[in-house]
PDB file of C-alpha atoms in Angstrom:
ATOM      1  CA  UNK A   1     -80.180 -10.356  47.320  1.00  0.00           C
ATOM      2  CA  UNK A   2     -77.116  -8.494  46.362  1.00  0.00           C
ATOM      3  CA  UNK A   3     -74.548 -10.653  44.725  1.00  0.00           C
ATOM      4  CA  UNK A   4     -71.150 -10.453  46.199  1.00  0.00           C
ATOM      5  CA  UNK A   5     -68.494  -9.531  43.779  1.00  0.00           C
ATOM      6  CA  UNK A   6     -65.695 -12.053  43.369  1.00  0.00           C
ATOM      7  CA  UNK A   7     -62.550 -11.235  45.316  1.00  0.00           C
ATOM      8  CA  UNK A   8     -59.983  -9.378  43.460  1.00  0.00           C
ATOM      9  CA  UNK A   9     -57.241 -11.682  42.383  1.00  0.00           C
ATOM     10  CA  UNK A  10     -53.816 -10.945  43.785  1.00  0.00           C
ATOM     11  CA  UNK A  11     -51.154  -9.814  41.465  1.00  0.00           C
ATOM     12  CA  UNK A  12     -49.353 -12.761  39.954  1.00  0.00           C
ATOM     13  CA  UNK A  13     -45.957 -13.464  41.428  1.00  0.00           C
ATOM     14  CA  UNK A  14     -42.980 -12.311  39.442  1.00  0.00           C
ATOM     15  CA  UNK A  15     -41.493 -15.163  37.465  1.00  0.00           C
ATOM     16  CA  UNK A  16     -38.479 -16.777  39.123  1.00  0.00           C
ATOM     17  CA  UNK A  17     -35.444 -16.015  37.095  1.00  0.00           C
ATOM     18  CA  UNK A  18     -33.282 -19.030  36.541  1.00  0.00           C
ATOM     19  CA  UNK A  19     -29.535 -18.525  36.874  1.00  0.00           C
ATOM     20  CA  UNK A  20     -27.803 -17.860  33.627  1.00  0.00           C
ATOM     21  CA  UNK A  21     -26.486 -21.016  32.062  1.00  0.00           C
ATOM     22  CA  UNK A  22     -22.838 -21.651  32.557  1.00  0.00           C
ATOM     23  CA  UNK A  23     -20.672 -20.985  29.627  1.00  0.00           C
ATOM     24  CA  UNK A  24     -19.336 -24.310  28.397  1.00  0.00           C
ATOM     25  CA  UNK A  25     -15.953 -22.779  27.653  1.00  0.00           C
ATOM     26  CA  UNK A  26     -15.449 -21.693  31.268  1.00  0.00           C
ATOM     27  CA  UNK A  27     -16.656 -25.083  32.508  1.00  0.00           C
ATOM     28  CA  UNK A  28     -14.189 -26.956  30.310  1.00  0.00           C
ATOM     29  CA  UNK A  29     -11.367 -24.543  31.091  1.00  0.00           C
ATOM     30  CA  UNK A  30     -11.814 -24.898  34.846  1.00  0.00           C
ATOM     31  CA  UNK A  31     -11.669 -28.688  34.787  1.00  0.00           C
ATOM     32  CA  UNK A  32      -8.755 -28.722  32.373  1.00  0.00           C
ATOM     33  CA  UNK A  33      -6.760 -26.462  34.696  1.00  0.00           C
ATOM     34  CA  UNK A  34      -7.750 -28.576  37.707  1.00  0.00           C
ATOM     35  CA  UNK A  35      -6.648 -31.727  35.916  1.00  0.00           C
ATOM     36  CA  UNK A  36      -3.383 -30.096  34.880  1.00  0.00           C
ATOM     37  CA  UNK A  37      -2.605 -28.992  38.433  1.00  0.00           C
ATOM     38  CA  UNK A  38      -3.408 -32.494  39.657  1.00  0.00           C
ATOM     39  CA  UNK A  39      -1.143 -34.306  37.237  1.00  0.00           C
ATOM     40  CA  UNK A  40       1.707 -31.769  37.146  1.00  0.00           C
ATOM     41  CA  UNK A  41       3.475 -32.949  40.351  1.00  0.00           C
ATOM     42  CA  UNK A  42       3.305 -36.562  39.141  1.00  0.00           C
ATOM     43  CA  UNK A  43       4.556 -35.568  35.709  1.00  0.00           C
ATOM     44  CA  UNK A  44       7.443 -33.532  37.109  1.00  0.00           C
ATOM     45  CA  UNK A  45       8.417 -36.370  39.449  1.00  0.00           C
ATOM     46  CA  UNK A  46       8.400 -38.804  36.548  1.00  0.00           C
ATOM     47  CA  UNK A  47      10.462 -36.463  34.337  1.00  0.00           C
ATOM     48  CA  UNK A  48      13.154 -36.133  37.010  1.00  0.00           C
ATOM     49  CA  UNK A  49      13.057 -39.851  37.790  1.00  0.00           C
ATOM     50  CA  UNK A  50      13.224 -40.797  34.111  1.00  0.00           C
ATOM     51  CA  UNK A  51      16.147 -38.425  33.562  1.00  0.00           C
ATOM     52  CA  UNK A  52      18.079 -40.007  36.424  1.00  0.00           C
ATOM     53  CA  UNK A  53      17.317 -43.509  35.174  1.00  0.00           C
ATOM     54  CA  UNK A  54      18.473 -42.650  31.668  1.00  0.00           C
ATOM     55  CA  UNK A  55      21.707 -41.202  32.988  1.00  0.00           C
ATOM     56  CA  UNK A  56      22.264 -44.323  35.066  1.00  0.00           C
ATOM     57  CA  UNK A  57      21.541 -46.541  32.066  1.00  0.00           C
ATOM     58  CA  UNK A  58      24.083 -44.617  29.987  1.00  0.00           C
ATOM     59  CA  UNK A  59      26.797 -45.378  32.529  1.00  0.00           C
ATOM     60  CA  UNK A  60      25.791 -49.025  32.699  1.00  0.00           C
ATOM     61  CA  UNK A  61      25.423 -49.580  28.946  1.00  0.00           C
ATOM     62  CA  UNK A  62      29.101 -50.584  28.392  1.00  0.00           C
ATOM     63  CA  UNK A  63      28.814 -53.187  31.168  1.00  0.00           C
ATOM     64  CA  UNK A  64      25.695 -54.625  29.532  1.00  0.00           C
ATOM     65  CA  UNK A  65      27.448 -54.827  26.161  1.00  0.00           C
ATOM     66  CA  UNK A  66      30.427 -56.603  27.721  1.00  0.00           C
ATOM     67  CA  UNK A  67      28.101 -58.980  29.560  1.00  0.00           C
ATOM     68  CA  UNK A  68      26.218 -59.719  26.346  1.00  0.00           C
ATOM     69  CA  UNK A  69      29.431 -60.548  24.461  1.00  0.00           C
ATOM     70  CA  UNK A  70      30.636 -62.835  27.251  1.00  0.00           C
ATOM     71  CA  UNK A  71      27.326 -64.686  27.597  1.00  0.00           C
ATOM     72  CA  UNK A  72      26.701 -65.138  23.869  1.00  0.00           C
ATOM     73  CA  UNK A  73      30.002 -66.968  23.563  1.00  0.00           C
ATOM     74  CA  UNK A  74      28.720 -69.581  25.996  1.00  0.00           C
ATOM     75  CA  UNK A  75      24.989 -69.376  25.246  1.00  0.00           C
ATOM     76  CA  UNK A  76      24.435 -68.143  21.674  1.00  0.00           C
ATOM     77  CA  UNK A  77      20.650 -67.987  22.071  1.00  0.00           C
ATOM     78  CA  UNK A  78      20.933 -65.456  24.897  1.00  0.00           C
ATOM     79  CA  UNK A  79      21.638 -62.715  22.364  1.00  0.00           C
ATOM     80  CA  UNK A  80      17.919 -62.545  21.554  1.00  0.00           C
ATOM     81  CA  UNK A  81      17.129 -61.562  25.138  1.00  0.00           C
ATOM     82  CA  UNK A  82      19.499 -58.615  24.953  1.00  0.00           C
ATOM     83  CA  UNK A  83      17.616 -57.322  21.926  1.00  0.00           C
ATOM     84  CA  UNK A  84      14.740 -56.408  24.256  1.00  0.00           C
ATOM     85  CA  UNK A  85      15.168 -52.706  24.980  1.00  0.00           C
ATOM     86  CA  UNK A  86      13.536 -52.741  28.399  1.00  0.00           C
ATOM     87  CA  UNK A  87      15.789 -55.601  29.544  1.00  0.00           C
ATOM     88  CA  UNK A  88      18.957 -53.820  28.455  1.00  0.00           C
ATOM     89  CA  UNK A  89      17.760 -50.620  30.117  1.00  0.00           C
ATOM     90  CA  UNK A  90      16.965 -52.381  33.405  1.00  0.00           C
ATOM     91  CA  UNK A  91      20.262 -54.254  33.445  1.00  0.00           C
ATOM     92  CA  UNK A  92      22.181 -51.038  32.782  1.00  0.00           C
ATOM     93  CA  UNK A  93      20.474 -49.275  35.704  1.00  0.00           C
ATOM     94  CA  UNK A  94      21.032 -52.209  38.068  1.00  0.00           C
ATOM     95  CA  UNK A  95      24.692 -52.576  37.104  1.00  0.00           C
ATOM     96  CA  UNK A  96      25.252 -48.836  37.558  1.00  0.00           C
ATOM     97  CA  UNK A  97      23.707 -48.897  41.041  1.00  0.00           C
ATOM     98  CA  UNK A  98      25.820 -51.906  41.972  1.00  0.00           C
ATOM     99  CA  UNK A  99      28.927 -50.141  40.674  1.00  0.00           C
ATOM    100  CA  UNK A 100      28.135 -47.022  42.718  1.00  0.00           C
ATOM    101  CA  UNK A 101      27.608 -49.157  45.791  1.00  0.00           C
ATOM    102  CA  UNK A 102      30.930 -50.883  45.173  1.00  0.00           C
ATOM    103  CA  UNK A 103      32.717 -47.554  44.730  1.00  0.00           C
ATOM    104  CA  UNK A 104      31.207 -46.260  47.960  1.00  0.00           C
ATOM    105  CA  UNK A 105      32.307 -49.382  49.800  1.00  0.00           C
ATOM    106  CA  UNK A 106      35.800 -49.155  48.324  1.00  0.00           C
ATOM    107  CA  UNK A 107      36.113 -45.428  49.115  1.00  0.00           C
ATOM    108  CA  UNK A 108      35.692 -46.207  52.816  1.00  0.00           C
ATOM    109  CA  UNK A 109      38.578 -48.665  52.781  1.00  0.00           C
ATOM    110  CA  UNK A 110      42.279 -47.893  52.987  1.00  0.00           C
ATOM    111  CA  UNK A 111      42.942 -49.116  49.456  1.00  0.00           C
ATOM    112  CA  UNK A 112      40.102 -47.003  48.082  1.00  0.00           C
ATOM    113  CA  UNK A 113      41.323 -43.884  49.855  1.00  0.00           C
ATOM    114  CA  UNK A 114      44.787 -44.386  48.402  1.00  0.00           C
ATOM    115  CA  UNK A 115      43.329 -44.794  44.924  1.00  0.00           C
ATOM    116  CA  UNK A 116      41.274 -41.617  45.324  1.00  0.00           C
ATOM    117  CA  UNK A 117      44.355 -39.749  46.495  1.00  0.00           C
ATOM    118  CA  UNK A 118      46.261 -40.943  43.430  1.00  0.00           C
ATOM    119  CA  UNK A 119      43.328 -39.951  41.193  1.00  0.00           C
ATOM    120  CA  UNK A 120      43.198 -36.479  42.738  1.00  0.00           C
ATOM    121  CA  UNK A 121      46.925 -36.055  42.186  1.00  0.00           C
ATOM    122  CA  UNK A 122      46.546 -37.102  38.543  1.00  0.00           C
ATOM    123  CA  UNK A 123      43.611 -34.768  37.869  1.00  0.00           C
ATOM    124  CA  UNK A 124      45.425 -31.929  39.627  1.00  0.00           C
ATOM    125  CA  UNK A 125      47.934 -31.920  36.762  1.00  0.00           C
ATOM    126  CA  UNK A 126      45.277 -31.232  34.105  1.00  0.00           C
ATOM    127  CA  UNK A 127      44.515 -27.473  34.104  1.00  0.00           C
ATOM    128  CA  UNK A 128      40.887 -27.277  32.915  1.00  0.00           C
ATOM    129  CA  UNK A 129      39.791 -30.585  34.399  1.00  0.00           C
ATOM    130  CA  UNK A 130      41.407 -29.617  37.707  1.00  0.00           C
ATOM    131  CA  UNK A 131      39.282 -26.476  37.986  1.00  0.00           C
ATOM    132  CA  UNK A 132      35.992 -28.287  37.299  1.00  0.00           C
ATOM    133  CA  UNK A 133      36.734 -31.414  39.323  1.00  0.00           C
ATOM    134  CA  UNK A 134      38.292 -29.588  42.243  1.00  0.00           C
ATOM    135  CA  UNK A 135      35.586 -26.937  42.427  1.00  0.00           C
ATOM    136  CA  UNK A 136      32.768 -29.470  42.309  1.00  0.00           C
ATOM    137  CA  UNK A 137      34.400 -31.675  44.920  1.00  0.00           C
ATOM    138  CA  UNK A 138      34.959 -28.759  47.287  1.00  0.00           C
ATOM    139  CA  UNK A 139      31.389 -27.517  46.837  1.00  0.00           C
ATOM    140  CA  UNK A 140      29.938 -30.927  47.681  1.00  0.00           C
ATOM    141  CA  UNK A 141      32.294 -31.203  50.624  1.00  0.00           C
ATOM    142  CA  UNK A 142      31.474 -27.827  52.165  1.00  0.00           C
ATOM    143  CA  UNK A 143      27.723 -28.348  51.817  1.00  0.00           C
ATOM    144  CA  UNK A 144      28.012 -31.341  54.136  1.00  0.00           C
ATOM    145  CA  UNK A 145      29.562 -29.375  57.001  1.00  0.00           C
ATOM    146  CA  UNK A 146      28.573 -26.207  58.829  1.00  0.00           C
ATOM    147  CA  UNK A 147      30.955 -23.308  58.133  1.00  0.00           C
ATOM    148  CA  UNK A 148      32.757 -21.664  61.023  1.00  0.00           C
ATOM    149  CA  UNK A 149      31.166 -18.363  62.011  1.00  0.00           C
ATOM    150  CA  UNK A 150      27.833 -18.618  60.141  1.00  0.00           C
ATOM    151  CA  UNK A 151      24.881 -20.852  59.440  1.00  0.00           C
ATOM    152  CA  UNK A 152      24.987 -22.960  56.289  1.00  0.00           C
ATOM    153  CA  UNK A 153      21.584 -21.884  54.898  1.00  0.00           C
ATOM    154  CA  UNK A 154      21.002 -18.139  55.092  1.00  0.00           C
ATOM    155  CA  UNK A 155      18.871 -15.376  53.616  1.00  0.00           C
ATOM    156  CA  UNK A 156      20.432 -12.326  52.009  1.00  0.00           C
ATOM    157  CA  UNK A 157      18.894  -9.030  50.895  1.00  0.00           C
ATOM    158  CA  UNK A 158      18.150  -9.079  47.179  1.00  0.00           C
ATOM    159  CA  UNK A 159      17.356  -6.986  45.247  1.00  0.00           C
ATOM    160  CA  UNK A 160      16.625  -4.667  48.205  1.00  0.00           C
ATOM    161  CA  UNK A 161      16.191  -4.734  51.975  1.00  0.00           C
ATOM    162  CA  UNK A 162      12.551  -5.860  51.896  1.00  0.00           C
ATOM    163  CA  UNK A 163      13.191  -8.937  49.728  1.00  0.00           C
ATOM    164  CA  UNK A 164      15.240 -12.047  50.480  1.00  0.00           C
ATOM    165  CA  UNK A 165      16.801 -14.927  48.587  1.00  0.00           C
ATOM    166  CA  UNK A 166      18.089 -18.228  49.925  1.00  0.00           C
ATOM    167  CA  UNK A 167      21.811 -18.832  49.795  1.00  0.00           C
ATOM    168  CA  UNK A 168      24.357 -21.403  50.920  1.00  0.00           C
ATOM    169  CA  UNK A 169      27.420 -20.192  52.777  1.00  0.00           C
ATOM    170  CA  UNK A 170      30.327 -22.027  51.186  1.00  0.00           C
ATOM    171  CA  UNK A 171      33.112 -20.283  53.062  1.00  0.00           C
ATOM    172  CA  UNK A 172      33.838 -17.520  55.562  1.00  0.00           C
ATOM    173  CA  UNK A 173      36.808 -15.310  54.716  1.00  0.00           C
ATOM    174  CA  UNK A 174      38.212 -12.038  56.094  1.00  0.00           C
ATOM    175  CA  UNK A 175      38.466  -8.601  54.569  1.00  0.00           C
ATOM    176  CA  UNK A 176      41.998  -7.450  53.935  1.00  0.00           C
ATOM    177  CA  UNK A 177      43.079  -4.716  56.302  1.00  0.00           C
ATOM    178  CA  UNK A 178      40.050  -4.685  58.618  1.00  0.00           C
ATOM    179  CA  UNK A 179      39.691  -8.395  59.340  1.00  0.00           C
ATOM    180  CA  UNK A 180      35.907  -8.175  58.974  1.00  0.00           C
ATOM    181  CA  UNK A 181      34.297 -11.538  58.280  1.00  0.00           C
ATOM    182  CA  UNK A 182      32.837 -12.006  54.814  1.00  0.00           C
ATOM    183  CA  UNK A 183      30.760 -14.941  53.628  1.00  0.00           C
ATOM    184  CA  UNK A 184      30.916 -16.481  50.167  1.00  0.00           C
ATOM    185  CA  UNK A 185      27.240 -17.217  49.465  1.00  0.00           C
ATOM    186  CA  UNK A 186      26.073 -19.371  46.578  1.00  0.00           C
ATOM    187  CA  UNK A 187      22.562 -18.300  45.498  1.00  0.00           C
ATOM    188  CA  UNK A 188      20.828 -21.013  43.415  1.00  0.00           C
ATOM    189  CA  UNK A 189      17.976 -20.348  41.015  1.00  0.00           C
ATOM    190  CA  UNK A 190      14.490 -21.884  40.922  1.00  0.00           C
ATOM    191  CA  UNK A 191      13.638 -24.595  39.915  1.00  0.00           C
ATOM    192  CA  UNK A 192      17.140 -25.601  38.768  1.00  0.00           C
ATOM    193  CA  UNK A 193      19.519 -25.156  41.720  1.00  0.00           C
ATOM    194  CA  UNK A 194      22.568 -26.161  39.678  1.00  0.00           C
ATOM    195  CA  UNK A 195      22.642 -22.669  38.166  1.00  0.00           C
ATOM    196  CA  UNK A 196      23.016 -19.511  40.187  1.00  0.00           C
ATOM    197  CA  UNK A 197      25.495 -16.869  41.169  1.00  0.00           C
ATOM    198  CA  UNK A 198      28.028 -16.128  43.886  1.00  0.00           C
ATOM    199  CA  UNK A 199      27.909 -13.185  46.266  1.00  0.00           C
ATOM    200  CA  UNK A 200      30.375 -12.005  48.900  1.00  0.00           C
ATOM    201  CA  UNK A 201      28.367 -10.639  51.821  1.00  0.00           C
ATOM    202  CA  UNK A 202      29.479  -9.341  55.229  1.00  0.00           C
ATOM    203  CA  UNK A 203      28.484 -11.859  57.874  1.00  0.00           C
ATOM    204  CA  UNK A 204      26.509  -9.256  59.813  1.00  0.00           C
ATOM    205  CA  UNK A 205      24.227  -8.794  56.782  1.00  0.00           C
ATOM    206  CA  UNK A 206      23.202 -12.460  56.701  1.00  0.00           C
ATOM    207  CA  UNK A 207      19.872 -13.650  58.067  1.00  0.00           C
ATOM    208  CA  UNK A 208      20.620 -17.076  59.603  1.00  0.00           C
ATOM    209  CA  UNK A 209      18.109 -19.924  59.449  1.00  0.00           C
ATOM    210  CA  UNK A 210      17.773 -23.296  61.104  1.00  0.00           C
ATOM    211  CA  UNK A 211      17.124 -25.031  57.798  1.00  0.00           C
ATOM    212  CA  UNK A 212      19.082 -28.021  56.625  1.00  0.00           C
ATOM    213  CA  UNK A 213      20.485 -28.144  53.113  1.00  0.00           C
ATOM    214  CA  UNK A 214      17.802 -30.692  52.141  1.00  0.00           C
ATOM    215  CA  UNK A 215      15.012 -28.410  53.364  1.00  0.00           C
ATOM    216  CA  UNK A 216      16.435 -25.453  51.467  1.00  0.00           C
ATOM    217  CA  UNK A 217      16.806 -27.493  48.276  1.00  0.00           C
ATOM    218  CA  UNK A 218      13.199 -28.704  48.551  1.00  0.00           C
ATOM    219  CA  UNK A 219      12.068 -25.096  48.990  1.00  0.00           C
ATOM    220  CA  UNK A 220      14.009 -23.974  45.914  1.00  0.00           C
ATOM    221  CA  UNK A 221      13.037 -26.834  43.599  1.00  0.00           C
ATOM    222  CA  UNK A 222       9.338 -26.624  44.530  1.00  0.00           C
ATOM    223  CA  UNK A 223       9.237 -22.880  43.975  1.00  0.00           C
ATOM    224  CA  UNK A 224       8.398 -22.277  47.628  1.00  0.00           C
ATOM    225  CA  UNK A 225       5.535 -24.789  47.784  1.00  0.00           C
ATOM    226  CA  UNK A 226       7.459 -27.032  50.194  1.00  0.00           C
ATOM    227  CA  UNK A 227       8.392 -24.800  53.108  1.00  0.00           C
ATOM    228  CA  UNK A 228       8.091 -24.577  56.886  1.00  0.00           C
ATOM    229  CA  UNK A 229       5.232 -22.622  58.424  1.00  0.00           C
ATOM    230  CA  UNK A 230       7.547 -19.916  59.764  1.00  0.00           C
ATOM    231  CA  UNK A 231      10.830 -18.515  58.490  1.00  0.00           C
ATOM    232  CA  UNK A 232      13.070 -15.713  59.769  1.00  0.00           C
ATOM    233  CA  UNK A 233      13.076 -12.488  57.805  1.00  0.00           C
ATOM    234  CA  UNK A 234      14.607  -9.694  59.880  1.00  0.00           C
ATOM    235  CA  UNK A 235      18.263  -9.975  60.676  1.00  0.00           C
ATOM    236  CA  UNK A 236      19.284 -11.324  64.025  1.00  0.00           C
ATOM    237  CA  UNK A 237      22.684 -10.918  65.651  1.00  0.00           C
ATOM    238  CA  UNK A 238      25.035 -13.458  64.117  1.00  0.00           C
ATOM    239  CA  UNK A 239      27.551 -15.262  66.280  1.00  0.00           C
ATOM    240  CA  UNK A 240      30.917 -14.866  64.622  1.00  0.00           C
ATOM    241  CA  UNK A 241      34.024 -16.810  65.406  1.00  0.00           C
ATOM    242  CA  UNK A 242      36.746 -15.078  67.290  1.00  0.00           C
ATOM    243  CA  UNK A 243      39.870 -14.283  65.249  1.00  0.00           C
TER     244      UNK A 243
END
């Protein structure tokens, strides 16, 4: 009987190639960046909050020193409590906040308004101080009210027509001779809005927005991360006040 030959064996499957091992440097770098992006908003919030607290404690430090002197005369052992740095810091912040609250309450009363008027008259006699104090006070005042003839928060063309920057209209003035309305626009920088530059722009070249000052400040400080879903870009007809 003829012996049957054994079946030919199939070709062995090609070995499965395992994915290349991840480079440990890339793995570590990715998680470090992820951790940094996670903690950065908290860190920035704390830096700003700590800065404000330290400024408040600086204003309240003289009150704490006066309180310590007064209390140690009656209770000598209390001086040891004031040696604790965190206690002095907390008391300074609390006293500053209470003082600000008291000033706000007094400013809304007749006596407080008279005192502020007298203070303004006194500062108005000091040349350099008058310029800084008066300019800052006017800027804070105009940001709280909508200017006549334009929106408060606007976009202006910079550095060319296809790019915009956010600005605050601080005043609407008129061009000499023609009477055309011009807007004084303060353009803050990111992320520090206290620095910036001033531009005089014809009102018809402004792109009005419906943003509040708080929304615009959040947009600037966050570098654009905090923003509405839609914003205007092309200019729309601006309603100007009649002369």
